[in-house]
PDB file of N, CA and C in Angstrom:
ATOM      1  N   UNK A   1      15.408   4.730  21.586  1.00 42.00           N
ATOM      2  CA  UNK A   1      16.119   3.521  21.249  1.00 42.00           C
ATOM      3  C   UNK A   1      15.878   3.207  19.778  1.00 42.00           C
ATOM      4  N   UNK A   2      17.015   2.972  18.572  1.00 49.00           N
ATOM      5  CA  UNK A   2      16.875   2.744  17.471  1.00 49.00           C
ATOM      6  C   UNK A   2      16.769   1.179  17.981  1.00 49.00           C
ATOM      7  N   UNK A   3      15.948   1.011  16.838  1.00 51.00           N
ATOM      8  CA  UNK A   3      15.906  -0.972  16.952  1.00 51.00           C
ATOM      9  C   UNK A   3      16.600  -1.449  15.115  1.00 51.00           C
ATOM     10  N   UNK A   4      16.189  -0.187  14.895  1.00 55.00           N
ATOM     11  CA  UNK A   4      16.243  -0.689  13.018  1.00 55.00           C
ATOM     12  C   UNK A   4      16.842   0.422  12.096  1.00 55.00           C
ATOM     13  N   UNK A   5      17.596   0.357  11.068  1.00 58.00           N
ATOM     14  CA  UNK A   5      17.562   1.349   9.634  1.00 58.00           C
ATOM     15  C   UNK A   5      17.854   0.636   9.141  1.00 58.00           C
ATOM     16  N   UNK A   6      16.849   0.878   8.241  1.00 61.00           N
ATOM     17  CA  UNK A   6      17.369   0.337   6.563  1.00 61.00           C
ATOM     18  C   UNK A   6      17.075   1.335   5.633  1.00 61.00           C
ATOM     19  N   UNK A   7      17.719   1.967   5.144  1.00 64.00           N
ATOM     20  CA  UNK A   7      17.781   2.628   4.075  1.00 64.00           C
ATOM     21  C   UNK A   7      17.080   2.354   2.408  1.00 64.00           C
ATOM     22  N   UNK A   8      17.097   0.936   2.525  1.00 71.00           N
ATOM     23  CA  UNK A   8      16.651   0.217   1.311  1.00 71.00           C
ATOM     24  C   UNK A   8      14.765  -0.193   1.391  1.00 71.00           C
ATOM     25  N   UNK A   9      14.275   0.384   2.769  1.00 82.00           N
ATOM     26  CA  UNK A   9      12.775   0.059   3.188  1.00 82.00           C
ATOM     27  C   UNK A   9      12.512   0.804   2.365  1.00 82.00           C
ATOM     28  N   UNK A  10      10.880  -0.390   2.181  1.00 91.00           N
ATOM     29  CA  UNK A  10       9.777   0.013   1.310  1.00 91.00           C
ATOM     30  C   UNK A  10       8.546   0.507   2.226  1.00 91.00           C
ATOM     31  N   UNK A  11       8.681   1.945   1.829  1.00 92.00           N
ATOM     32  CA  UNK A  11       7.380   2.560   2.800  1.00 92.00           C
ATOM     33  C   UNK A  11       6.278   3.196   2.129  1.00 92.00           C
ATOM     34  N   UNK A  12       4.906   2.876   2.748  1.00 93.00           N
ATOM     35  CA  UNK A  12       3.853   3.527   1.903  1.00 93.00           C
ATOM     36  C   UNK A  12       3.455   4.218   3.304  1.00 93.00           C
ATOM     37  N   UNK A  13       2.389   5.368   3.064  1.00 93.00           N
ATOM     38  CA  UNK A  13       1.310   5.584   3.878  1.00 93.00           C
ATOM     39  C   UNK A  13       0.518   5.270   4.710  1.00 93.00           C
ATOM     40  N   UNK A  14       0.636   4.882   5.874  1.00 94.00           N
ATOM     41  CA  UNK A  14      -0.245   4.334   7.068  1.00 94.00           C
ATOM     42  C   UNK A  14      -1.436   4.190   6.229  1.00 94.00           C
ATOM     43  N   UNK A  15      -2.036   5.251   6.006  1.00 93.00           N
ATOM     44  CA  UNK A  15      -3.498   5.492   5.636  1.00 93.00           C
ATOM     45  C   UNK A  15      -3.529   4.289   3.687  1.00 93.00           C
ATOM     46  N   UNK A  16      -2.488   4.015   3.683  1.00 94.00           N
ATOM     47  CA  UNK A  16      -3.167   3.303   2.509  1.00 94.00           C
ATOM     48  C   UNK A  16      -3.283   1.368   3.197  1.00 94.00           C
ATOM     49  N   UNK A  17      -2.658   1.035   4.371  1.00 94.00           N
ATOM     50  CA  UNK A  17      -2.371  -0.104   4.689  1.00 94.00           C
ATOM     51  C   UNK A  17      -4.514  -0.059   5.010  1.00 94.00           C
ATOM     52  N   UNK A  18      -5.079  -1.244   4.515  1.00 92.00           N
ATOM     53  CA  UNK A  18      -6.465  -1.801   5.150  1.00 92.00           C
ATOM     54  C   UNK A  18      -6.156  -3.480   5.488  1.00 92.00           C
ATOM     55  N   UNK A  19      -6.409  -3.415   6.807  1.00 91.00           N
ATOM     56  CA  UNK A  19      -6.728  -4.487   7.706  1.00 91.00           C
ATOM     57  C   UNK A  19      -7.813  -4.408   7.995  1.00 91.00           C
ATOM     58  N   UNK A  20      -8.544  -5.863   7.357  1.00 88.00           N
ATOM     59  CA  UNK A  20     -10.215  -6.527   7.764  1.00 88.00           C
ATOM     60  C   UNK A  20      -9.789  -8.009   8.152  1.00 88.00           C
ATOM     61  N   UNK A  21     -10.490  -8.549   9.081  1.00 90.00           N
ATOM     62  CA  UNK A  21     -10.470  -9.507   8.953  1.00 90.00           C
ATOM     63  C   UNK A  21      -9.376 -10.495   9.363  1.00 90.00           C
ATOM     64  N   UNK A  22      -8.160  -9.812   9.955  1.00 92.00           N
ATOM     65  CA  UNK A  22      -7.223 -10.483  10.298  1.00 92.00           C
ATOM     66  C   UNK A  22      -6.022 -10.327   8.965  1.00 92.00           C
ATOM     67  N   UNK A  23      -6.498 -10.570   7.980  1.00 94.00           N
ATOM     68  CA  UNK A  23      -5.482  -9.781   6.853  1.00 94.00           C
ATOM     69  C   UNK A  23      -5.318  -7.908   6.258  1.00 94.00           C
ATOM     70  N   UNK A  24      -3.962  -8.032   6.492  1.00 96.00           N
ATOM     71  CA  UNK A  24      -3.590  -6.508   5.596  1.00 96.00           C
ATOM     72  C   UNK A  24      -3.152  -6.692   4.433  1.00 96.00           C
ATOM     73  N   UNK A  25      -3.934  -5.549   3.625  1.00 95.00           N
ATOM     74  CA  UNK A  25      -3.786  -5.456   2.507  1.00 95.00           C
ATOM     75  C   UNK A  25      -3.574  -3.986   1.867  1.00 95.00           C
ATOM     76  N   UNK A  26      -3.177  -3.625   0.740  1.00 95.00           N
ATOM     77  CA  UNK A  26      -2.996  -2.717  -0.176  1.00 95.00           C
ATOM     78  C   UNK A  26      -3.435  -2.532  -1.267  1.00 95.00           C
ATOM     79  N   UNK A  27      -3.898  -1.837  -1.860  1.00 96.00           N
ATOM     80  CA  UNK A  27      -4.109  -1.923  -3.142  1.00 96.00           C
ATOM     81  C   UNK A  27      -3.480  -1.339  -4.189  1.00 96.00           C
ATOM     82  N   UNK A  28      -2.684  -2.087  -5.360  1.00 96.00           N
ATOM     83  CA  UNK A  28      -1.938  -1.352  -6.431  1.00 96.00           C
ATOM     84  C   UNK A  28      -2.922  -1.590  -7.634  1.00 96.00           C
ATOM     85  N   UNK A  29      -2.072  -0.663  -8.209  1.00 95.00           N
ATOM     86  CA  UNK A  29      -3.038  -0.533  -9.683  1.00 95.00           C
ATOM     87  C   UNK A  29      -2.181  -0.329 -11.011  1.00 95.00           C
ATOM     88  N   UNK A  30      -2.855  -1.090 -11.461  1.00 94.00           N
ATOM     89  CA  UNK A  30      -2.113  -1.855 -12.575  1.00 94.00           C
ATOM     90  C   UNK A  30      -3.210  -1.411 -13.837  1.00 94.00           C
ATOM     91  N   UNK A  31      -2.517  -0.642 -15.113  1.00 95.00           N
ATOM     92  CA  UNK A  31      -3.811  -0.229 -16.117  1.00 95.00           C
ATOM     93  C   UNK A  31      -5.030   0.283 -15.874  1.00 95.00           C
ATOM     94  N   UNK A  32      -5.106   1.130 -14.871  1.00 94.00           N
ATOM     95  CA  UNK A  32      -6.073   1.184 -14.079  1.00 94.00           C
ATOM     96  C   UNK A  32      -7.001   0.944 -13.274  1.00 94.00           C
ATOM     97  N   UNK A  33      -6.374  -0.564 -13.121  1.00 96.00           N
ATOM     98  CA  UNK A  33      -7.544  -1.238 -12.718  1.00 96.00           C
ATOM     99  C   UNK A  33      -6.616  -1.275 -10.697  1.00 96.00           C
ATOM    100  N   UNK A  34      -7.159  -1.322 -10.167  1.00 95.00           N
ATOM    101  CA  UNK A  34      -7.215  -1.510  -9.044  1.00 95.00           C
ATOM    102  C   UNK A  34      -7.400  -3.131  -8.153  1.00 95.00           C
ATOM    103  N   UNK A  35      -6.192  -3.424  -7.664  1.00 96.00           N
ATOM    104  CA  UNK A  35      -5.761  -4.704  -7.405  1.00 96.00           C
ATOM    105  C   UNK A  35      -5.876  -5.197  -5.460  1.00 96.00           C
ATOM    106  N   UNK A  36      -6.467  -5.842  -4.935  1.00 95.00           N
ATOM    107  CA  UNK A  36      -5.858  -6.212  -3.404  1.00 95.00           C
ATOM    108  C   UNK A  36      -4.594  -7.112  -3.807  1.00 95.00           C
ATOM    109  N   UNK A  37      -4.149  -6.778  -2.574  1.00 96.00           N
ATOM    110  CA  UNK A  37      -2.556  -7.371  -2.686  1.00 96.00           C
ATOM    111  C   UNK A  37      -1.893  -7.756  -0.948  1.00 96.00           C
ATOM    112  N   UNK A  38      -2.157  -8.509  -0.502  1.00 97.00           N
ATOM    113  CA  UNK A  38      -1.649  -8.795   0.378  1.00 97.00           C
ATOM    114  C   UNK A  38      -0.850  -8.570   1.107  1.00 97.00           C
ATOM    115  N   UNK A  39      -0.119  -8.071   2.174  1.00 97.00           N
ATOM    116  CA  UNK A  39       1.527  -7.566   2.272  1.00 97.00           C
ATOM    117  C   UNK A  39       1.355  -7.915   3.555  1.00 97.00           C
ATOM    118  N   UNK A  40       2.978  -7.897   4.266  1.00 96.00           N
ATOM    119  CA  UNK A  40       3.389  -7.899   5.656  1.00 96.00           C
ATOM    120  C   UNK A  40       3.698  -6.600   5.727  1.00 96.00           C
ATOM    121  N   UNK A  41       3.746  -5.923   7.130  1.00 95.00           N
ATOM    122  CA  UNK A  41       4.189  -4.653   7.126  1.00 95.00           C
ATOM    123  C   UNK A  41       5.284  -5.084   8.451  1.00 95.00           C
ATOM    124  N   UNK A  42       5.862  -4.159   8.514  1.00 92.00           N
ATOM    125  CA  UNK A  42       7.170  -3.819   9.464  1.00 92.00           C
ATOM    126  C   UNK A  42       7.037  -2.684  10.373  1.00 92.00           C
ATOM    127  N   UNK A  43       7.893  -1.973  10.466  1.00 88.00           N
ATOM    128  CA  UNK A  43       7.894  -1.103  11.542  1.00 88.00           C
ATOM    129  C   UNK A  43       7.652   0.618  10.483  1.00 88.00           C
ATOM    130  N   UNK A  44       6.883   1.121  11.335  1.00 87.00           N
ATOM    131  CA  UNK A  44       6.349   2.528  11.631  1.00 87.00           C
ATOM    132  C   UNK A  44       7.662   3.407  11.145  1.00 87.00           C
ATOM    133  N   UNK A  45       7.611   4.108  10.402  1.00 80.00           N
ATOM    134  CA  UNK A  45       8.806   5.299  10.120  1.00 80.00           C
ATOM    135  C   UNK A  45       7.949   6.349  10.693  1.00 80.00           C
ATOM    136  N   UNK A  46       8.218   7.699  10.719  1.00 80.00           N
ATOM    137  CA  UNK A  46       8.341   8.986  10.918  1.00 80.00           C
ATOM    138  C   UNK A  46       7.409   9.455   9.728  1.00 80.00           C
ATOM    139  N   UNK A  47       6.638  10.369  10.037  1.00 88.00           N
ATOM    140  CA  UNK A  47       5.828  11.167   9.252  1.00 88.00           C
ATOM    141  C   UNK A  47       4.446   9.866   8.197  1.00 88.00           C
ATOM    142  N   UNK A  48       3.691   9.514   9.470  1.00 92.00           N
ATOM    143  CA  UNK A  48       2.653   8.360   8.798  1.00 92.00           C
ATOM    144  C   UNK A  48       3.205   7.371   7.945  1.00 92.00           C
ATOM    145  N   UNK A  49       4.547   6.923   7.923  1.00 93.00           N
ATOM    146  CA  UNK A  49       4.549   6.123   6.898  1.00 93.00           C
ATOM    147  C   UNK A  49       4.892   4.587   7.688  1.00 93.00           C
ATOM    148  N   UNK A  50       4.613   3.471   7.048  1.00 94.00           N
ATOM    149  CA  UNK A  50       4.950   2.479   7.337  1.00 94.00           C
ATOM    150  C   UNK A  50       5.795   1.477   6.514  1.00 94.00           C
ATOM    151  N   UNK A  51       6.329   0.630   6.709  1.00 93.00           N
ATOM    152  CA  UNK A  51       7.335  -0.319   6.071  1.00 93.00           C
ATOM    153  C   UNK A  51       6.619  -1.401   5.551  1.00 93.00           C
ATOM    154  N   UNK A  52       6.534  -1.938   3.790  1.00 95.00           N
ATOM    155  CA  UNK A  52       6.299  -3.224   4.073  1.00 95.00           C
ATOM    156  C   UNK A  52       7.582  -4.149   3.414  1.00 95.00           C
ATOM    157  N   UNK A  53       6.742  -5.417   4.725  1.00 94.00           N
ATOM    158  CA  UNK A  53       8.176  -6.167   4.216  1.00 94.00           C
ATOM    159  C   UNK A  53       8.060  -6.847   2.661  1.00 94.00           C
ATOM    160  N   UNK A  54       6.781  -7.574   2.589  1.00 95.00           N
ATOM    161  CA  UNK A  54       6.689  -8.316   1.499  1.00 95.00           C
ATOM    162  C   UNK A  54       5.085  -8.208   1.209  1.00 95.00           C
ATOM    163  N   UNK A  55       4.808  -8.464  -0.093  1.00 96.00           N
ATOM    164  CA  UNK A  55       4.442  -7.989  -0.967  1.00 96.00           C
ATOM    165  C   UNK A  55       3.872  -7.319  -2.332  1.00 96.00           C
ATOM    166  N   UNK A  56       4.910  -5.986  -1.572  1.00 94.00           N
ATOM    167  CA  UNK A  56       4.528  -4.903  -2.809  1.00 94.00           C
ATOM    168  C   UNK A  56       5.953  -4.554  -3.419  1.00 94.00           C
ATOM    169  N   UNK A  57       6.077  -4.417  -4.240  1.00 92.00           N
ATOM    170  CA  UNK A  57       7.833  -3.995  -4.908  1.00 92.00           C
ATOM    171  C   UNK A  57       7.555  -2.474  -4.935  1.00 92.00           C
ATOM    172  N   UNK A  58       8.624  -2.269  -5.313  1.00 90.00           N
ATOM    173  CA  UNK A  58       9.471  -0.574  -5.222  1.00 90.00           C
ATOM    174  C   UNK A  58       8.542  -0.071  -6.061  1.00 90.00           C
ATOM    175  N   UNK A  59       8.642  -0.501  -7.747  1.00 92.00           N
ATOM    176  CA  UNK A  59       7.569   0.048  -8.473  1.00 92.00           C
ATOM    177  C   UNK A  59       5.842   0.077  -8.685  1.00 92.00           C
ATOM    178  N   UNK A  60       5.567  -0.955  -7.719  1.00 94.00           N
ATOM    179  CA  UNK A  60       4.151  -0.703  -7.654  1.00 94.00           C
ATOM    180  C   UNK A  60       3.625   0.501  -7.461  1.00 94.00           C
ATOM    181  N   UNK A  61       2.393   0.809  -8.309  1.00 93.00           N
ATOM    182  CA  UNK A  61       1.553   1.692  -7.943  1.00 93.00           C
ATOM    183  C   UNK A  61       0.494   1.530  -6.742  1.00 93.00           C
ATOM    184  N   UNK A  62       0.754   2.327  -5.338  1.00 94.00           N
ATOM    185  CA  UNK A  62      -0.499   1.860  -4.367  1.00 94.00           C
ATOM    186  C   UNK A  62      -1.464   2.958  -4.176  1.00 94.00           C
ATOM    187  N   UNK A  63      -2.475   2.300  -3.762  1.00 93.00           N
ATOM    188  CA  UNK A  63      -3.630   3.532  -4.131  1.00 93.00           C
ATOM    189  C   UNK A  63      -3.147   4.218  -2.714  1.00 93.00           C
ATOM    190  N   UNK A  64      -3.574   5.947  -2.329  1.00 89.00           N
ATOM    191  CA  UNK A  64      -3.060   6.201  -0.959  1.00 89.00           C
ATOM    192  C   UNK A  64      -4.319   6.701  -0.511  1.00 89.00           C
ATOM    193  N   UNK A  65      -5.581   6.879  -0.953  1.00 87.00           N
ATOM    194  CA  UNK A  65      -6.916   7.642  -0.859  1.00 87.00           C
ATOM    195  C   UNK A  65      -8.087   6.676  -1.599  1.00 87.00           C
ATOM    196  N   UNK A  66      -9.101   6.734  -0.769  1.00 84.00           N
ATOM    197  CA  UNK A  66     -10.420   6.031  -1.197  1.00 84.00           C
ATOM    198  C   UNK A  66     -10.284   4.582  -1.394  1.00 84.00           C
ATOM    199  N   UNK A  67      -9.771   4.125   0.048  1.00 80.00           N
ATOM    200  CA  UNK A  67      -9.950   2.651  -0.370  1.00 80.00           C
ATOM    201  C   UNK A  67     -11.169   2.643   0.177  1.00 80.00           C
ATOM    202  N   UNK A  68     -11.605   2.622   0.992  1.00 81.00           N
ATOM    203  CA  UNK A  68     -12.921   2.323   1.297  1.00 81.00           C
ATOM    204  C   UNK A  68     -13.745   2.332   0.119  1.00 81.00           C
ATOM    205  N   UNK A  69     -13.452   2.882  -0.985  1.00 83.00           N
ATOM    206  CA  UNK A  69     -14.525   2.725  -1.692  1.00 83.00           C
ATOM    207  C   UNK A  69     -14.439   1.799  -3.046  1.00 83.00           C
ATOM    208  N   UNK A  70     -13.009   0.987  -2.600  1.00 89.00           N
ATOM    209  CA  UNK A  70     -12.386   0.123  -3.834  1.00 89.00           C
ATOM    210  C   UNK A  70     -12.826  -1.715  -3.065  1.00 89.00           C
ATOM    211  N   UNK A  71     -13.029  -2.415  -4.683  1.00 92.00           N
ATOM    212  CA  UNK A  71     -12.919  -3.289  -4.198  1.00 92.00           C
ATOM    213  C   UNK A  71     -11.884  -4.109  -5.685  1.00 92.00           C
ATOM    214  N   UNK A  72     -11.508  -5.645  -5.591  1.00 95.00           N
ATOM    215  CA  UNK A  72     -10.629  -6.282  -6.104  1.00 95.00           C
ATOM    216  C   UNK A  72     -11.090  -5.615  -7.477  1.00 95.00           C
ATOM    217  N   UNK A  73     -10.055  -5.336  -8.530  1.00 96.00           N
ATOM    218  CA  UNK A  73     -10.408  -5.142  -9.928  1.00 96.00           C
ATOM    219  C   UNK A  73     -11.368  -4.212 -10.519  1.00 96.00           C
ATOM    220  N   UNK A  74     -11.340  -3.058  -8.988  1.00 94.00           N
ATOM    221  CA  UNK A  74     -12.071  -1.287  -9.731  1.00 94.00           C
ATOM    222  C   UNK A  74     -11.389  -0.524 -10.675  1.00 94.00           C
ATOM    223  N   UNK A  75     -12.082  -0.481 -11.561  1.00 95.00           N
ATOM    224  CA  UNK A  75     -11.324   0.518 -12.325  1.00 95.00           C
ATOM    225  C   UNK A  75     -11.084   2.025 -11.605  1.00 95.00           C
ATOM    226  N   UNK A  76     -10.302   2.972 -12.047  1.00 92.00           N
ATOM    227  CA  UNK A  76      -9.764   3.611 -10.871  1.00 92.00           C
ATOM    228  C   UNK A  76      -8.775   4.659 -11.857  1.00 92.00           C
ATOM    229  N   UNK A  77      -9.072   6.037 -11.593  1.00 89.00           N
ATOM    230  CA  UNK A  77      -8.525   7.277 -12.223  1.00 89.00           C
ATOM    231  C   UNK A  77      -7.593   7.538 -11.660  1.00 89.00           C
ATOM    232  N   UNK A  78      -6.167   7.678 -11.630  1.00 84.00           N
ATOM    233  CA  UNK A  78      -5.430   8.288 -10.587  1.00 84.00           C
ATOM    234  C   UNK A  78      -5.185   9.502 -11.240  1.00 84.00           C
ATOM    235  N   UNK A  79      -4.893  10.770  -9.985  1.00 81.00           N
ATOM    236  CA  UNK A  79      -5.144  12.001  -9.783  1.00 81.00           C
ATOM    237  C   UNK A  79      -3.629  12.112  -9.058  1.00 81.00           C
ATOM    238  N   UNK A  80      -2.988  13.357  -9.416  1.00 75.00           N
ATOM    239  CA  UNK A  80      -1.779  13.801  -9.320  1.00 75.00           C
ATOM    240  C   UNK A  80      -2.222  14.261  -8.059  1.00 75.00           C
ATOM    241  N   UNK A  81      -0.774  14.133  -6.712  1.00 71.00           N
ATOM    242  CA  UNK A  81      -0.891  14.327  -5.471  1.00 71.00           C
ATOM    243  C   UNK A  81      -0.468  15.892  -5.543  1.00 71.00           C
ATOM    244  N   UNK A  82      -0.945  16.832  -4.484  1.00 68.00           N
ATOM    245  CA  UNK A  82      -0.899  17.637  -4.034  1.00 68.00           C
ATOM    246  C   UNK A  82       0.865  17.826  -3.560  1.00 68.00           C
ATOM    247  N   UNK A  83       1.671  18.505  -4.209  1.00 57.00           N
ATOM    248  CA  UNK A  83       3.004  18.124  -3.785  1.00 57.00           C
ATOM    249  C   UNK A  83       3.891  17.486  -3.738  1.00 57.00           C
TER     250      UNK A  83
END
């Protein structure tokens, strides 16, 4: 059963969405520095990814690896993805 398409969804990585606490969050990074950012998420796509609704915009940078080891305003190297 389709419930939804949107073509225009904003999807990141399951694995970058962190929920503590009753809030989900993301982290983008901005000058390197590494930001929490609040978001709603939506529905589950195909191949780990998830939808958020609000947010994060199209051009944000989100971290997709090592949050666990980020907190608000880490500075933070990003490393070209595998593919």
């Amino acid at each position: 059963v389709v419930t939804k398409i949107d073509d225009e969804a904003l999807m990141v990585p399951e694995t970058a969405v962190v929920k503590f606490a009753g809030v989900t969050k993301v982290f983008v990074v901005r000058d390197n520095i590494a930001y929490q950012q609040e978001v709603r998420t939506g529905t589950r796509g195909g191949q780990g990814l998830i939808e958020i609704e609000e947010g994060v915009a199209a051009n944000d940078q989100v971290v997709t690896a090592g949050m666990t080891k980020l907190e608000d305003h880490t500075r933070v190297t990003i490393k070209p993805t595998d593919g």
